[in-house]
CSV table of C-alpha atoms and ligand atoms in Angstrom, one decimal:
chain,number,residue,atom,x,y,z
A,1,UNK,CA,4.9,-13.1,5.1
A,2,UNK,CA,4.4,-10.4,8.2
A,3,UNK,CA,6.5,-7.6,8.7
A,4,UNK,CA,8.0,-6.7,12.2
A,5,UNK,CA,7.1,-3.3,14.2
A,6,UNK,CA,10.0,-1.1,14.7
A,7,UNK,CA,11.3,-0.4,18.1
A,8,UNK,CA,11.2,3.2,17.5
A,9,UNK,CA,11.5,5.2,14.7
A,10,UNK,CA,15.3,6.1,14.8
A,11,UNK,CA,17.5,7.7,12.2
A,12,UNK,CA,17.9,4.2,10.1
A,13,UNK,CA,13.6,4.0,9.6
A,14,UNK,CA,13.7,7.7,8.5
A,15,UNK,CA,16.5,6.7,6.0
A,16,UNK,CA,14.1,3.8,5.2
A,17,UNK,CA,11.1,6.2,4.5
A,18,UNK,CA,13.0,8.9,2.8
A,19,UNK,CA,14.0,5.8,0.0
A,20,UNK,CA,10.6,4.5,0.0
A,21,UNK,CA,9.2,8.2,-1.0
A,22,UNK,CA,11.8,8.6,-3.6
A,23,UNK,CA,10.7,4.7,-5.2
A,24,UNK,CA,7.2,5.2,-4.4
A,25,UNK,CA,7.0,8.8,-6.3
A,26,UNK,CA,9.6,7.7,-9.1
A,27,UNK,CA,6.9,4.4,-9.4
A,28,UNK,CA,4.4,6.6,-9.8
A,29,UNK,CA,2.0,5.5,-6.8
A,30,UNK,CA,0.1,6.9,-3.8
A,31,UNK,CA,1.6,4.5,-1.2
A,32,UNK,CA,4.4,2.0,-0.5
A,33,UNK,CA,5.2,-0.6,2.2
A,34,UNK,CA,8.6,-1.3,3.3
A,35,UNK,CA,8.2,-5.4,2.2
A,36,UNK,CA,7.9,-4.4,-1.2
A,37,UNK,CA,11.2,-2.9,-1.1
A,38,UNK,CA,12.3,-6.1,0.7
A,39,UNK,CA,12.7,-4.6,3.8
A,40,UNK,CA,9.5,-6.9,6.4
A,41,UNK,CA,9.6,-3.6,8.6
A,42,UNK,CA,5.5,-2.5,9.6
A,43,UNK,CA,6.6,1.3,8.0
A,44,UNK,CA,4.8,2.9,5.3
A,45,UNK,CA,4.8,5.8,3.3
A,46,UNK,CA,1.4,7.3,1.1
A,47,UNK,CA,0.5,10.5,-0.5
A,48,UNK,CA,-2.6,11.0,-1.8
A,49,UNK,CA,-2.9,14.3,-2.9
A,50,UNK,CA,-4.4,15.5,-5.8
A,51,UNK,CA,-1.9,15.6,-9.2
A,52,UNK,CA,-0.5,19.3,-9.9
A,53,UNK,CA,-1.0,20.0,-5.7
A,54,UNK,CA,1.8,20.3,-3.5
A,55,UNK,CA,3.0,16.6,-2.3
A,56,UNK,CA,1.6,15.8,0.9
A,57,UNK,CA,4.0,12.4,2.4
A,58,UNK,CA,2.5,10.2,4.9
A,59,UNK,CA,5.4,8.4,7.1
A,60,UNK,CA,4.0,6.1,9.0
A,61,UNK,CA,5.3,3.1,11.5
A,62,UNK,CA,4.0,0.3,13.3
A,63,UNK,CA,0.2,1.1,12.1
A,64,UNK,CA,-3.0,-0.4,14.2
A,65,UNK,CA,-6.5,-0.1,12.9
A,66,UNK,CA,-8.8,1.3,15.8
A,67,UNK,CA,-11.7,1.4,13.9
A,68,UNK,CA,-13.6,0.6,10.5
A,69,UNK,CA,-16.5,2.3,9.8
A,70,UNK,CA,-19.8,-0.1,8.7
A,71,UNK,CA,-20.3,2.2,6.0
A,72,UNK,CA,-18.0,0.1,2.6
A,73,UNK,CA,-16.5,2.0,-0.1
A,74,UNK,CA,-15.3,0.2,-3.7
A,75,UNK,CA,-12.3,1.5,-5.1
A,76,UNK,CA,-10.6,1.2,-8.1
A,77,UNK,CA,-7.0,-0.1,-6.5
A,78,UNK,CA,-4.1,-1.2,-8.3
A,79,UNK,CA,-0.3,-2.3,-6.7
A,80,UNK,CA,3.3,-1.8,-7.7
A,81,UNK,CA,3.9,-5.3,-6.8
A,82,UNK,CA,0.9,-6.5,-9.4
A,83,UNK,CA,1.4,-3.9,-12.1
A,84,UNK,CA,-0.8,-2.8,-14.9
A,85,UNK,CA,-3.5,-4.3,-13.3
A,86,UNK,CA,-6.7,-2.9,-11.3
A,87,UNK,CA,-9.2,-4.4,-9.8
A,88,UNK,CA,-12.7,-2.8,-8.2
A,89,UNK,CA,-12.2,-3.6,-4.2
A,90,UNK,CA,-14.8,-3.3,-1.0
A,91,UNK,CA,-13.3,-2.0,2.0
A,92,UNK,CA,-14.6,-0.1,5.2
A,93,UNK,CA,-14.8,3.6,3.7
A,94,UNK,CA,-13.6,5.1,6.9
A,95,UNK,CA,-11.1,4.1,9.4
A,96,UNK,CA,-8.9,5.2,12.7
A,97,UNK,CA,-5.3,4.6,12.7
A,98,UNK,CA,-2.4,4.7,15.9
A,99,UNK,CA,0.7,4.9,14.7
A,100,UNK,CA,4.4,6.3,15.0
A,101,UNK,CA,5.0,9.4,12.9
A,102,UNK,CA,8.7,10.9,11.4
A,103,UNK,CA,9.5,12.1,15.0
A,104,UNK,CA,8.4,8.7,16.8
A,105,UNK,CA,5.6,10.2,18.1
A,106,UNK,CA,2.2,8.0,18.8
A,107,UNK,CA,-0.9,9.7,16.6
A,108,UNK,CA,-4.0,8.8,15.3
A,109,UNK,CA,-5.6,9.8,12.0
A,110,UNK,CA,-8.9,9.5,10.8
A,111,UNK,CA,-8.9,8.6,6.9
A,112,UNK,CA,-11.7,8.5,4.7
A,113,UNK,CA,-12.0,8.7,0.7
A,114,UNK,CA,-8.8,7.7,-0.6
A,115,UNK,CA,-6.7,7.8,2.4
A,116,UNK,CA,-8.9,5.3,3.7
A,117,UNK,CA,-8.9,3.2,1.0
A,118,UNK,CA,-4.9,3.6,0.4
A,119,UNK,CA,-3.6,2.9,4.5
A,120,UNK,CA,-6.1,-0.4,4.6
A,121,UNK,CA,-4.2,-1.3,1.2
A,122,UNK,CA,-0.6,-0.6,2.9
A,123,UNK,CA,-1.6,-2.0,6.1
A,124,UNK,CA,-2.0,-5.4,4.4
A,125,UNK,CA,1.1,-5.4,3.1
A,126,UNK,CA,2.8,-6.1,6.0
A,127,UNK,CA,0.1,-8.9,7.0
A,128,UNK,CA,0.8,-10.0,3.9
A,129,UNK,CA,-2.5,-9.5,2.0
A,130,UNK,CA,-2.4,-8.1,-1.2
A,131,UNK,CA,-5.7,-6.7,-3.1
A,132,UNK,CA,-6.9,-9.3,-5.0
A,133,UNK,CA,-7.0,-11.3,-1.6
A,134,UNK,CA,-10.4,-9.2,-1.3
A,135,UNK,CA,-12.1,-10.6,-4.3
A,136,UNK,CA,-14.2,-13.8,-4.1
A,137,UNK,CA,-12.0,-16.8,-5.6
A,138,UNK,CA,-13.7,-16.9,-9.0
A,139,UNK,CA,-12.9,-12.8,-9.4
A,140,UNK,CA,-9.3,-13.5,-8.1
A,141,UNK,CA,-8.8,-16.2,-10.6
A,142,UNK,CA,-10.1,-14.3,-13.3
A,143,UNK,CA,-7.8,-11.4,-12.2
A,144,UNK,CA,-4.6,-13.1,-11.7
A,145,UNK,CA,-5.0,-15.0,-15.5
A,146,UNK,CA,-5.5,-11.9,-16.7
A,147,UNK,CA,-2.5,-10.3,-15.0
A,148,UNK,CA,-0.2,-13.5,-16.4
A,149,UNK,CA,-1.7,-12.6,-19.7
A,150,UNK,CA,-0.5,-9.2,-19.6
A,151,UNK,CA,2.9,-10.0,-18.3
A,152,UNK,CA,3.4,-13.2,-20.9
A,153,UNK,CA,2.2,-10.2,-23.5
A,154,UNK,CA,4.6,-7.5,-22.3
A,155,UNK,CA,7.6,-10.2,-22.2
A,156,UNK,CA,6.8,-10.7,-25.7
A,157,UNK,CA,6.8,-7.3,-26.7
A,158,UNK,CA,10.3,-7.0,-24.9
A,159,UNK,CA,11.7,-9.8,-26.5
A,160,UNK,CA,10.6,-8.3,-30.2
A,161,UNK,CA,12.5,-4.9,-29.6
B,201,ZN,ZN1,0.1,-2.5,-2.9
């Protein structure tokens, strides 16, 4: 499923933002996309600061990647819509973004390191690509069994309380 760009960001997308910082740092995660709060809007929100520094949100709306960098980076990623699990991913390790900021204004950020790493994650999202969609079939196979396995185990747990 694709999310839609926002006409502008207006006072209803900043409402929309403000709840998907509050879920996102209640989860906890570094970044959230508005379809996994049901809402197929192209707005995210991300904040990868380091733990114990001051929190550092990232609004953004109607993202465009410019540029990826040939240089790749693996990261350890993980997703509130898959939870518990983690999986090693390959991705450009630097990349150029236009977007909409909190005041509808048009920017572009260069992100590398996590940032990087954490908008390419969002920006799938709302193209409907999740994570594991970056493994080769036999890994995402693999990955999602083991996922099933972890849920069937937690439901059991649940059920025994
Ligand atoms: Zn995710």
């Amino acid at each position: 499923m694709t999310s839609y760009p926002v006409e502008q960001v207006d006072d209803e997308i900043r409402t929309l933002m403000d709840d998907m910082l509050e879920t996102m740092y209640a989860a906890p995660g570094i970044g959230l996309a508005a379809i996994q709060i049901g809402v197929p809007k192209r707005v995210l929100v991300m904040d990868v600061s380091p733990e114990g520094e001051e929190p550092n949100p990232i609004c953004v709306a109607n993202p465009e990647i410019l540029k990826t960098s040939d240089a790749l980076a693996e990261c350890e990623e993980g997703c509130l819509s898959i939870p518990d699990l983690t999986e090693k991913v390959v991705r450009p390790a630097e990349c150029r973004v236009r977007y909409l900021d909190r005041d509808n204004n048009e920017q572009t950020m260069n992100c590398s390191g996590l940032l990087a790493t954490c908008i390419q994650h969002e920006i799938d999202h709302l193209n409907g690509v999740l994570f594991v969609d970056h493994l080769s079939k036999l890994k995402k196979d693999l990955s999602l069994k083991k996922y099933k396995k972890m849920q069937r185990e937690k439901m059991r747990d649940m059920a025994e309380k």
